[in-house]
XYZ file of C-alpha atoms in Angstrom:
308
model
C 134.239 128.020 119.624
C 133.239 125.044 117.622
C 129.601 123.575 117.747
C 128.443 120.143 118.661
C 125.685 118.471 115.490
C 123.772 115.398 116.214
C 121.731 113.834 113.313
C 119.498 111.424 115.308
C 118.449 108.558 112.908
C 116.096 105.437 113.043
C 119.313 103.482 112.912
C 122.187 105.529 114.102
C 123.225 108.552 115.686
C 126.047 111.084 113.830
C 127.494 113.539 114.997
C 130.264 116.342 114.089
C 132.185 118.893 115.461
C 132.312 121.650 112.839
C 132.827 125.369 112.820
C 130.527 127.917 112.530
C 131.326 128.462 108.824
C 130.328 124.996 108.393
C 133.760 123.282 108.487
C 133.696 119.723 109.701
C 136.806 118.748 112.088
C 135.455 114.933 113.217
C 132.519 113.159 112.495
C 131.244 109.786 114.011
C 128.321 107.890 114.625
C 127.000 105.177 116.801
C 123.775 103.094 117.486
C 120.664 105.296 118.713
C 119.825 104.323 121.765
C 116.504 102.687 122.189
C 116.547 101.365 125.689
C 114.854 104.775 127.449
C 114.364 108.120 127.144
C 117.239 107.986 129.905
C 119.517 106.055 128.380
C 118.911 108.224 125.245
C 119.682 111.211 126.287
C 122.841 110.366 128.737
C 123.822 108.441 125.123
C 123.953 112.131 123.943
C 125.415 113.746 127.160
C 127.756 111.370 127.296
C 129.263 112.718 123.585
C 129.164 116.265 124.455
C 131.259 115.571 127.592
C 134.110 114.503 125.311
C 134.457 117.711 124.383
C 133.619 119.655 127.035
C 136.092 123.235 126.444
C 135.794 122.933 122.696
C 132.093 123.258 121.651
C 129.768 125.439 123.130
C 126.187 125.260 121.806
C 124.646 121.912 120.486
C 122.394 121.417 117.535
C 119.912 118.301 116.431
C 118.785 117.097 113.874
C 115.977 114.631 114.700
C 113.763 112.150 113.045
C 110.237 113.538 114.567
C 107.953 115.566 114.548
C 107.845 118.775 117.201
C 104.633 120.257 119.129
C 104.646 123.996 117.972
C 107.101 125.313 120.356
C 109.910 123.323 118.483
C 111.245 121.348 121.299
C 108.860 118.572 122.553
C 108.528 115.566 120.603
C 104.869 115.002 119.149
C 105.369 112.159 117.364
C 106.544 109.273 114.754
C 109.494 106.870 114.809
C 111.120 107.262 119.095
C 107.795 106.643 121.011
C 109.338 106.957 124.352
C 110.405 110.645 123.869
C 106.505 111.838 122.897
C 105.656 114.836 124.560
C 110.276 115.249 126.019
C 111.376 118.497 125.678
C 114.624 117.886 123.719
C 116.253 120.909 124.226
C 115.253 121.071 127.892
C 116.584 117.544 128.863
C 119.720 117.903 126.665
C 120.803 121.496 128.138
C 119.794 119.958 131.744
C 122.691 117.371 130.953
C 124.781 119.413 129.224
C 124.941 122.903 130.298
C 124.977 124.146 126.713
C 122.551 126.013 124.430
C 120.833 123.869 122.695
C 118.416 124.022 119.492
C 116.209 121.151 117.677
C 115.282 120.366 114.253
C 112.921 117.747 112.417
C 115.670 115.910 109.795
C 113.649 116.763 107.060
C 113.066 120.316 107.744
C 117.453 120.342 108.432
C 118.261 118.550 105.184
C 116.321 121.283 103.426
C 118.380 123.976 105.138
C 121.675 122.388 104.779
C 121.118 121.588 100.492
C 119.873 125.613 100.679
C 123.090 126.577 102.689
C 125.987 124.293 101.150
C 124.569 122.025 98.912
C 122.901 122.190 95.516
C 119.765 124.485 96.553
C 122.454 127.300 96.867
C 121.158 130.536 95.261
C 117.875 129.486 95.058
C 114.838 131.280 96.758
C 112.207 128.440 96.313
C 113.009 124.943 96.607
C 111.886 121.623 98.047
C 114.031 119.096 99.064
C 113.239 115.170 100.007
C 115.330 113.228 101.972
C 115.613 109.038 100.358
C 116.503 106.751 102.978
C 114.712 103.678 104.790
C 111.667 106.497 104.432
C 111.406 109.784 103.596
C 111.022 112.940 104.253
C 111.576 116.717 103.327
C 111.475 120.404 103.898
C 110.288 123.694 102.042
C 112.702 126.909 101.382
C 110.515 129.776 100.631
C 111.392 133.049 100.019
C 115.055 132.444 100.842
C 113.531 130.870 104.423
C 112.493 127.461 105.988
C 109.009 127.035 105.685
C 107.687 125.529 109.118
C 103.995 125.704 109.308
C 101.988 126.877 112.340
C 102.249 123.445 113.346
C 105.502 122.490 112.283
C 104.197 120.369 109.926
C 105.413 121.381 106.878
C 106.533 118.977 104.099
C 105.266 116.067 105.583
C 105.846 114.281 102.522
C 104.972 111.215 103.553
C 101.689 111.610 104.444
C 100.279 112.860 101.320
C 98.367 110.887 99.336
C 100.065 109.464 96.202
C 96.908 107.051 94.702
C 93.740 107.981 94.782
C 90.399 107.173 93.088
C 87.103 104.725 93.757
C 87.049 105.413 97.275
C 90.954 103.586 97.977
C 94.070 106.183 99.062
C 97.316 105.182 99.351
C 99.458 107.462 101.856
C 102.791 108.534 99.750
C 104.407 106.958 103.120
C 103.634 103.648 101.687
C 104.773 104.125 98.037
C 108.392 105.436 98.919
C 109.546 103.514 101.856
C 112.697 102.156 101.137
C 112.293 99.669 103.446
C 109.112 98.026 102.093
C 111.131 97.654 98.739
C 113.823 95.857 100.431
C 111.076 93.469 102.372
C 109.327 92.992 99.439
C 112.271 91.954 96.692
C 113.307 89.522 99.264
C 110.261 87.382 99.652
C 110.225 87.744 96.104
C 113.385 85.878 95.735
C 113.360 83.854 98.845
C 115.894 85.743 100.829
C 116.587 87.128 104.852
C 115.637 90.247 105.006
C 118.295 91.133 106.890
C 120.589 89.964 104.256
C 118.668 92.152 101.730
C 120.272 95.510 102.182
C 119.988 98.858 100.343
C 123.398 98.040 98.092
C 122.204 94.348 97.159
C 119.092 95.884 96.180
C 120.691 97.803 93.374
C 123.022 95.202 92.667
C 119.624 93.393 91.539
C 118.936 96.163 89.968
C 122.463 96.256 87.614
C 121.645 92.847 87.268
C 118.292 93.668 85.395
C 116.186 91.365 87.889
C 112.961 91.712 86.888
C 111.211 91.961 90.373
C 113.550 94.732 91.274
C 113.635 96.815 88.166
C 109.533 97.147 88.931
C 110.158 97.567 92.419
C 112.187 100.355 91.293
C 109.872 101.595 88.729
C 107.098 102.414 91.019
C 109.003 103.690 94.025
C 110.197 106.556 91.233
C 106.900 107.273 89.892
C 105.503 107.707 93.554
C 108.928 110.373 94.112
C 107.998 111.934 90.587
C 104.126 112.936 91.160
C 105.062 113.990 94.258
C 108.060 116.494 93.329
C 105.966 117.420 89.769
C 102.925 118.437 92.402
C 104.908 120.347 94.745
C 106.918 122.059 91.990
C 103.979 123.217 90.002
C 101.530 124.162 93.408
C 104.529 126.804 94.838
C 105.795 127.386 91.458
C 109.368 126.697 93.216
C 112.577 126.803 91.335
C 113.740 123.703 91.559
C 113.445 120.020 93.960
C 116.434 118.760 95.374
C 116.825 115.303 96.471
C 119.147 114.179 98.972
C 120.149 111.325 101.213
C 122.046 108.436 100.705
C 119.745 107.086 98.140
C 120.604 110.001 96.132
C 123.886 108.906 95.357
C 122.381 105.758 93.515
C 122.369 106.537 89.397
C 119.808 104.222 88.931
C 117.219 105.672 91.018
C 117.826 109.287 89.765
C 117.885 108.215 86.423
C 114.388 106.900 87.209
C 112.898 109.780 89.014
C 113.999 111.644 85.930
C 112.349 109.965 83.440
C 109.229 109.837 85.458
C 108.886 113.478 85.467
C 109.670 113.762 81.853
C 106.837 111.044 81.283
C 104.532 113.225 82.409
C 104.012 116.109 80.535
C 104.263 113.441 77.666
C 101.438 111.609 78.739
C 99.668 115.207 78.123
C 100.211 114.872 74.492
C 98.360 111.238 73.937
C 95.574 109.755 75.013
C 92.309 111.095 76.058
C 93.906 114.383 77.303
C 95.325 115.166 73.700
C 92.507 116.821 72.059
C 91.564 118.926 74.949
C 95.232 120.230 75.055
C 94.723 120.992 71.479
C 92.118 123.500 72.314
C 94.097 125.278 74.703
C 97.383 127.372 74.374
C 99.803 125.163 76.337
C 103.354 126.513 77.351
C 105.539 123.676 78.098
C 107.850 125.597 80.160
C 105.001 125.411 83.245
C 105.687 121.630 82.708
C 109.671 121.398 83.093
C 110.850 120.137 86.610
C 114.165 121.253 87.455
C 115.374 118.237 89.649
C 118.756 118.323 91.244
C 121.004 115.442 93.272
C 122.124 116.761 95.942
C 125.701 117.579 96.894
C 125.959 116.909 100.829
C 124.313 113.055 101.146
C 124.131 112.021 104.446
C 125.663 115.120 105.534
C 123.002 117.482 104.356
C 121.286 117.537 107.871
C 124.448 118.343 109.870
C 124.526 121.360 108.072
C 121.049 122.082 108.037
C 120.783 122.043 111.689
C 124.323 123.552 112.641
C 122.386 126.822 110.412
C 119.490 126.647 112.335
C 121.616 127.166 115.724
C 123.644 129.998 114.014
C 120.065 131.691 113.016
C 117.652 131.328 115.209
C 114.837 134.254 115.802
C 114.794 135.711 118.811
């Protein structure tokens, strides 16, 4: 039988009905439902009773964090489901198996699985939306943490020096970038949306372009860091945002800045001294292929492969 996939967002709720070979047959989406943890879960029920006889497991992907048994919210954007078990309340409704997944942790598995991380053994991926966030493939396997708190991306620190840090969670929200080009030029923020942004940005709006500029070279130390710490294959980045030239464009040039910056400067006659291979400096970045999609698939294979 088919499964039911929900990818819980800040925003909206999507969810497919797709085979187990990955094969989507309907996808939709509608508002996430903020009123309760009741209402929130028979939002969710209420789905999987429309197709009640054709799936029979559920999978979600959600934007949180889980306590270390994988099921019970710990913490971040839904404050009334802290310390729910997910897959408890949603099988209660239900009556089907159910399994949970952070986003970040399913967008990894679905780039590994379908996207551009296939045949790779070592990857990261980040997730660009209103935030971010990420997961690890190592050794052909999601990387969890004894805490489930693997990859969290955006809580590393991405300035640091004379006593001031900056967490990276700051740097790379989308969202802040939106807020802050339209005081910059006077306008609603809710009129300043993710597309107008980067229509300032064709444009070549000053404000924007820098905007831009430093929400790269926050995504670039990070990748370059996590690349070079796990020696990983490659970093994969995914999410709507991904599909935006501009801002790959950028993240690319960031990373090739750096190595360069090893060659000038200060740094240049120590490097001198030392046998350098540049190879150890070369960040194989990727766009990834699924967008939006990449967590449907991520957390429809972590329902199909679950450890006992």
């Amino acid at each position: 039988m088919k499964k039911l996939v929900f990818d819980i967002g800040a925003t909206n709720t999507k969810f497919a009905v797709m085979t187990a070979q990955g094969e989507i047959h309907l996808k939709e989406s509608f508002p996430t439902n903020y009123e309760s943890a009741q209402a929130y879960f028979d939002s969710i029920a209420a789905i999987a009773a429309r197709f009640l006889g054709e799936v029979d497991e559920i999978a979600i992907s959600t934007n949180g964090r889980m306590h270390p048994d994988g099921d019970t919210y710990r913490a971040y954007t839904m404050k009334f489901l802290v310390d729910k078990n997910l897959k408890q309340e949603i099988e209660a409704r239900t009556g089907l198996p159910t399994a949970v997944l952070n986003d970040g942790f399913s967008a990894a598995l679905g780039e590994w699985w379908k996207g551009s991380g296939q045949g790779y053994n070592n990857l990261l991926v980040i997730v660009l939306g209103s935030g971010m966030g990420g997961g690890l493939i190592l050794n052909g396997e999601l990387y969890q943490g004894h805490r489930r708190n693997a990859a969290m991306i955006f809580g590393m620190l991405s300035a640091y020096g004379h006593g001031r840090y900056e967490l990276s969670g700051m740097a790379t929200s989308f969202q802040l970038l939106l807020y802050r080009l339209a005081m910059m030029r006077q306008i609603p923020i809710r009129e300043m949306t993710g597309k107008r942004f980067f229509e300032f940005v064709a444009d070549g709006d000053p404000g924007a372009l820098e905007l831009l500029d430093a929400y790269c070279e926050s995504i670039a130390g990070i990748v370059f860091n996590a690349v070079r710490l796990l020696d990983l294959d490659c970093a994969v980045v995914t999410g709507g945002l991904s599909e935006q030239p501009a801002l790959m464009a950028g993240i690319r040039s960031k990373l090739l800045a750096i190595p360069a910056q090893f060659q000038s400067g200060p740094a240049a006659g120590f490097m001198d001294m030392v046998a350098m291979d540049e190879r150890d400096f070369q960040i194989d970045l990727k766009q990834g292929s699924l967008g939006i999609d990449a967590n449907v698939y991520g957390a429809l294979y972590h329902l199909l492969n679950q450890k006992a």
